[in-house]
Amino acid sequence: MNQVYDHAIEELKRQNIRLSTRRQKVLEYLCHNLVHPTVDRIYVDIKKELPNLSKTTIYNILDTFVDAGLVRIVNIEDNEVRYDIITEPHGHFKCVECGAISDFEIDIDSLALTGLSGCKITDQDVYFKGICPECLLNINNKD
Amino acid sequence: MNQVYDHAIEELKRQNIRLSTRRQKVLEYLCHNLVHPTVDRIYVDIKKELPNLSKTTIYNILDTFVDAGLVRIVNIEDNEVRYDIITEPHGHFKCVECGAISDFEIDIDSLALTGLSGCKITDQDVYFKGICPECLLNINNKD
DNA sequence: TAATAAAATTGTAATGATTACAATTTTGGT
DNA sequence: ACCAAAATTGTAATCATTACAATTTTATTA
């Protein structure tokens, strides 16, 4: 399918995590829908194809993937957890107008910081919020 | 009390937000407890002094303060919202061993990024996780 | 000082996301 | 085909947050 998917499949194999039908569906879904979907979004969409799907299963699978390092939690909003199959370092930008969450490239090592000497760092998340160019246009056109 | 507190008081005045007893207590609490407390922590601690305090009030007051720009939400963990009276740009580091969340200085403008041209940015959050020096020591001493 | 309207607070109930857990189904290896 | 382990399901429980109506407090004005 693509690099991200292939890498995930390899990792699952390496970590002896079975690729069940549900897990494969969720994996495919995440690879095809890079919009950082919520649990409910994933559940509702996959349930169309697999009618007897349980939401608990989605929770379980996502937990499994997160623990395996295949999926990253995007915690940009305090009332909903989102999931991202792209695990390489990058930033997340949420447009507060349209609600879309997009990725942006960052060179995290370029960030000048002090106060973490002696810390072992395992996770780095950069979340920005604001208004995307399209929504800015719409707002300005209302004049 | 201190600069942060004084600034908050001024801002409340400027924005015509009354400094009720509850609001003052919450403000003082946040200024004295820069550990990024949860709603429940704030509620339980202040209730010791004000026994007929309602948790809804804490939610209301924190919402008011966030809307007024006096308090920042710290969303580093997906199952709990935390609050921070320091609104100047800085990063948050959570030690996954002891659970403490500490501040670190960042020069956010030093972060090299691409993909946000044309966006209006209003919020910038930097969340790191890992293990703090003290916990690293404890872990190593277990050998 | 008393009256009054607006704002703040309270307490209860509702909501919604997540988790716990026991029962059932599926899977891979013999 | 059989069996043990793993995965999935569905229901109930939990927990944080919100909605909302009732009550209390506050600032203002008569």
XYZ file of C-alpha atoms (C1' of nucleotides) in Angstrom:
346
model
C 0.000 0.000 0.000
C 2.591 2.536 1.103
C 5.687 2.955 3.177
C 3.933 3.772 6.408
C 1.672 0.745 6.094
C 4.510 -1.575 5.139
C 6.588 -0.370 8.033
C 3.703 -0.955 10.420
C 3.197 -4.496 9.112
C 6.870 -5.241 9.606
C 6.834 -3.850 13.108
C 3.786 -5.905 14.057
C 5.532 -9.011 12.782
C 8.731 -8.123 14.626
C 6.825 -7.585 17.870
C 4.717 -10.722 17.432
C 1.468 -8.803 17.289
C -1.082 -10.610 15.167
C -2.556 -8.822 12.200
C -6.195 -9.678 12.738
C -8.909 -8.493 10.393
C -9.853 -5.628 12.711
C -6.280 -4.547 13.217
C -5.654 -4.559 9.500
C -8.761 -2.464 8.882
C -7.728 0.065 11.512
C -4.232 0.200 10.093
C -5.511 0.732 6.566
C -7.948 3.311 7.816
C -5.238 5.292 9.539
C -2.986 5.118 6.488
C -5.761 6.379 4.220
C -7.091 9.008 6.610
C -4.227 11.147 7.773
C -6.600 13.699 9.292
C -5.920 12.519 12.854
C -9.277 10.851 13.416
C -10.945 10.346 16.773
C -11.865 6.928 18.133
C -15.473 7.541 17.237
C -14.681 8.587 13.672
C -12.638 5.417 13.149
C -15.329 3.302 14.768
C -18.226 4.726 12.783
C -16.406 4.513 9.467
C -15.101 0.971 9.832
C -18.413 -0.237 11.228
C -19.933 0.471 7.813
C -17.861 -2.384 6.460
C -17.811 -4.532 9.578
C -21.270 -4.130 11.111
C -20.640 -6.193 14.225
C -17.626 -4.145 15.232
C -17.404 -3.078 18.846
C -16.030 0.267 19.891
C -14.091 -1.419 22.658
C -12.178 -3.178 19.929
C -11.135 0.147 18.439
C -9.921 1.268 21.847
C -8.033 -1.991 22.306
C -6.428 -1.874 18.902
C -5.374 1.734 19.227
C -3.874 1.002 22.628
C -1.982 -1.900 21.132
C -0.687 0.247 18.289
C 0.320 3.081 20.597
C 2.159 0.666 22.892
C 3.903 -0.821 19.871
C 4.994 2.628 18.798
C 3.075 2.477 15.534
C 0.596 5.194 16.328
C 0.913 8.490 18.093
C -1.674 10.196 20.241
C -2.506 13.733 19.216
C -3.675 15.576 22.253
C -4.119 19.034 20.846
C -7.657 19.451 22.147
C -8.629 18.756 25.717
C -11.934 17.055 25.011
C -10.942 14.533 22.369
C -8.056 12.196 21.714
C -6.866 11.788 18.157
C -4.580 9.287 16.496
C -1.798 9.655 13.980
C -0.050 6.888 12.054
C 2.846 9.208 11.247
C 5.285 8.814 14.080
C 8.209 10.816 12.782
C 8.634 14.134 14.591
C 6.327 16.801 13.237
C 4.100 19.522 14.547
C 0.310 19.698 14.599
C -1.683 22.765 13.737
C -5.368 23.066 14.527
C -7.481 25.669 12.798
C -9.966 26.838 15.387
C -12.355 27.942 12.631
C -12.737 24.786 10.548
C -11.418 22.358 13.149
C -8.969 20.720 10.781
C -5.699 19.468 12.207
C -2.790 19.537 9.793
C 0.828 18.527 10.028
C 3.772 20.808 9.663
C 7.445 20.047 9.410
C 9.676 20.911 12.326
C 13.342 20.533 13.081
C 12.838 19.813 16.737
C 16.571 19.959 17.399
C 16.597 23.586 16.343
C 14.446 24.555 19.305
C 16.554 26.473 21.800
C 15.697 25.371 25.322
C 17.108 25.372 28.835
C 16.075 23.520 31.940
C 16.041 19.935 30.769
C 19.658 19.005 31.350
C 19.843 15.554 32.849
C 16.379 14.595 31.632
C 15.846 11.622 29.392
C 13.397 12.739 26.729
C 11.166 10.169 25.051
C 8.295 12.194 23.577
C 8.180 15.594 21.966
C 4.905 17.167 20.940
C 4.456 20.547 19.318
C 0.886 21.839 19.063
C -0.031 25.131 17.448
C -3.490 26.624 17.093
C -4.773 29.449 14.983
C -6.555 30.064 11.714
C -5.659 28.430 8.436
C -5.268 30.454 5.202
C -8.613 29.315 3.768
C -10.542 30.354 6.866
C -8.660 33.637 7.012
C -9.848 34.335 3.476
C -13.437 33.506 4.355
C -13.312 35.765 7.377
C -11.904 38.676 5.367
C -14.434 38.204 2.581
C -17.281 38.810 5.018
C -16.589 42.566 4.927
C 1.885 38.836 46.608
C 3.906 38.626 43.395
C 4.110 39.864 39.849
C 1.947 37.159 38.343
C -0.773 37.724 40.918
C -0.639 41.490 40.568
C -0.828 41.246 36.815
C -3.841 38.966 37.077
C -5.617 41.351 39.437
C -5.007 44.220 37.034
C -6.270 42.230 34.083
C -9.430 41.239 35.931
C -10.052 44.877 36.737
C -9.348 45.930 33.175
C -11.766 43.310 31.826
C -14.431 44.089 34.428
C -14.314 40.624 35.930
C -15.207 40.714 39.598
C -12.699 39.406 42.091
C -15.028 37.339 44.217
C -13.812 35.397 47.216
C -13.717 32.151 45.228
C -11.898 33.728 42.323
C -9.343 35.261 44.622
C -8.748 31.930 46.328
C -8.285 30.149 43.013
C -5.950 32.880 41.820
C -3.875 32.698 44.999
C -3.856 28.936 44.797
C -2.534 28.953 41.248
C 0.130 31.511 42.122
C 1.313 29.456 45.099
C 1.077 26.073 43.372
C 2.913 26.256 40.107
C 2.755 22.479 39.695
C 0.010 22.659 37.047
C -2.790 21.324 39.242
C -5.895 19.546 38.001
C -9.408 20.807 38.663
C -9.843 18.190 41.347
C -6.608 19.086 43.123
C -7.611 22.750 43.204
C -11.102 21.852 44.365
C -10.031 19.513 47.153
C -7.386 21.878 48.488
C -9.502 25.021 48.499
C -12.490 23.151 49.929
C -10.460 22.651 53.115
C -10.741 26.372 53.707
C -14.134 26.932 52.090
C -16.148 23.824 52.985
C -19.260 24.711 51.000
C -17.313 25.121 47.772
C -18.771 23.487 44.677
C -16.628 21.865 42.032
C -18.735 23.507 39.363
C -17.483 26.809 40.697
C -13.895 25.736 40.091
C -14.785 24.801 36.523
C -16.545 28.120 36.038
C -13.713 30.158 37.473
C -11.056 28.364 35.461
C -13.095 28.863 32.299
C -13.382 32.540 33.116
C -9.656 32.823 33.706
C -8.797 30.945 30.527
C -11.141 33.123 28.501
C -9.577 36.189 30.051
C -6.134 34.940 29.071
C -4.950 34.709 32.661
C -4.573 30.964 32.790
C -3.325 28.445 30.288
C -4.536 24.911 29.817
C -1.826 22.277 29.985
C -2.948 19.345 27.944
C 0.106 17.133 28.197
C -1.822 14.063 29.339
C -4.904 12.803 27.577
C -6.923 11.921 30.649
C -6.573 15.083 32.707
C -6.585 18.799 32.088
C -4.169 20.931 34.047
C -3.944 24.653 34.596
C -1.032 27.049 34.578
C -1.022 30.658 35.749
C 2.191 31.330 33.808
C 1.087 32.392 30.353
C 4.407 33.423 28.863
C 5.708 30.933 26.282
C 7.454 27.992 27.877
C 7.591 24.250 27.469
C 6.191 21.558 29.735
C 8.031 18.399 30.655
C 6.279 15.463 32.281
C 8.303 12.809 34.056
C 6.493 9.573 33.374
C 8.035 8.035 36.518
C 7.049 10.509 39.213
C 4.318 12.231 37.250
C 5.628 15.736 37.936
C 5.174 18.349 35.266
C 7.865 21.005 35.169
C 8.461 24.071 33.069
C 11.391 24.647 30.799
C 12.461 27.709 28.909
C 12.099 27.765 25.178
C 12.793 30.278 22.456
C 9.824 29.311 20.339
C 10.987 31.533 17.498
C 14.110 29.433 17.139
C 12.068 26.423 16.060
C 12.621 25.814 12.374
C 9.352 24.914 10.690
C 7.721 24.791 7.298
C 4.130 24.388 6.235
C 2.425 27.128 8.194
C 2.857 30.025 5.805
C -0.328 32.024 5.641
C -1.599 30.685 8.953
C -2.421 32.985 11.804
C -0.974 31.395 14.908
C -2.533 32.119 18.289
C -1.371 29.289 20.536
C 1.890 27.402 20.748
C 2.320 24.448 23.048
C 5.434 22.363 23.477
C 5.065 19.171 25.496
C 7.938 16.812 26.224
C 7.815 13.596 28.190
C 10.543 11.446 29.623
C 12.314 10.815 32.909
C 13.599 13.514 35.220
C 17.132 13.378 36.676
C 15.946 12.298 40.147
C 13.976 9.375 38.797
C 16.833 8.403 36.504
C 19.049 8.197 39.586
C 16.527 6.045 41.446
C 16.213 3.716 38.505
C 19.967 3.303 38.198
C 20.400 2.728 41.942
C 18.135 -0.293 41.776
C 20.976 -2.366 40.273
C -29.917 51.882 54.762
C -33.111 49.195 51.881
C -34.352 47.691 47.276
C -33.090 45.688 43.112
C -30.974 43.710 39.166
C -26.954 41.407 37.602
C -23.446 38.273 38.508
C -21.647 34.418 40.946
C -22.216 30.146 43.196
C -24.351 25.876 44.333
C -26.082 21.205 43.749
C -28.143 17.891 41.063
C -28.757 15.556 36.956
C -27.228 14.616 32.284
C -23.720 13.686 29.012
C -19.972 11.503 26.863
C -15.555 9.347 26.674
C -13.079 5.692 28.486
C -12.315 1.443 31.124
C -13.333 -3.054 33.437
C -14.588 -7.395 32.805
C -16.799 -11.688 31.815
C -18.484 -14.256 27.889
C -17.760 -15.509 23.230
C -15.264 -16.013 18.982
C -11.188 -16.463 16.319
C -6.551 -17.881 15.509
C -2.222 -20.594 15.076
C 0.086 -24.592 16.207
C -0.172 -29.481 17.242
C -9.900 -31.668 14.022
C -8.401 -30.082 18.747
C -6.804 -26.989 22.067
C -4.810 -23.118 24.362
C -3.937 -18.378 23.740
C -5.262 -14.193 21.828
C -8.726 -11.157 20.109
C -13.252 -9.420 20.116
C -17.707 -8.330 21.889
C -21.227 -6.176 24.747
C -22.660 -4.532 28.968
C -21.988 -2.110 33.013
C -19.137 0.938 35.718
C -16.355 4.959 36.180
C -14.896 9.518 35.751
C -14.483 14.195 34.040
C -17.136 17.694 32.368
C -21.324 20.300 31.283
C -26.218 21.902 31.609
C -29.282 24.124 34.181
C -32.418 25.781 37.587
C -32.383 27.503 42.285
C -30.073 30.202 45.596
C -26.824 33.513 47.308
C -23.872 37.393 46.887
C -22.570 41.771 45.103
C -22.652 46.525 43.319
C -25.555 50.171 42.440
C -29.111 53.318 43.078
C -32.986 55.287 45.428
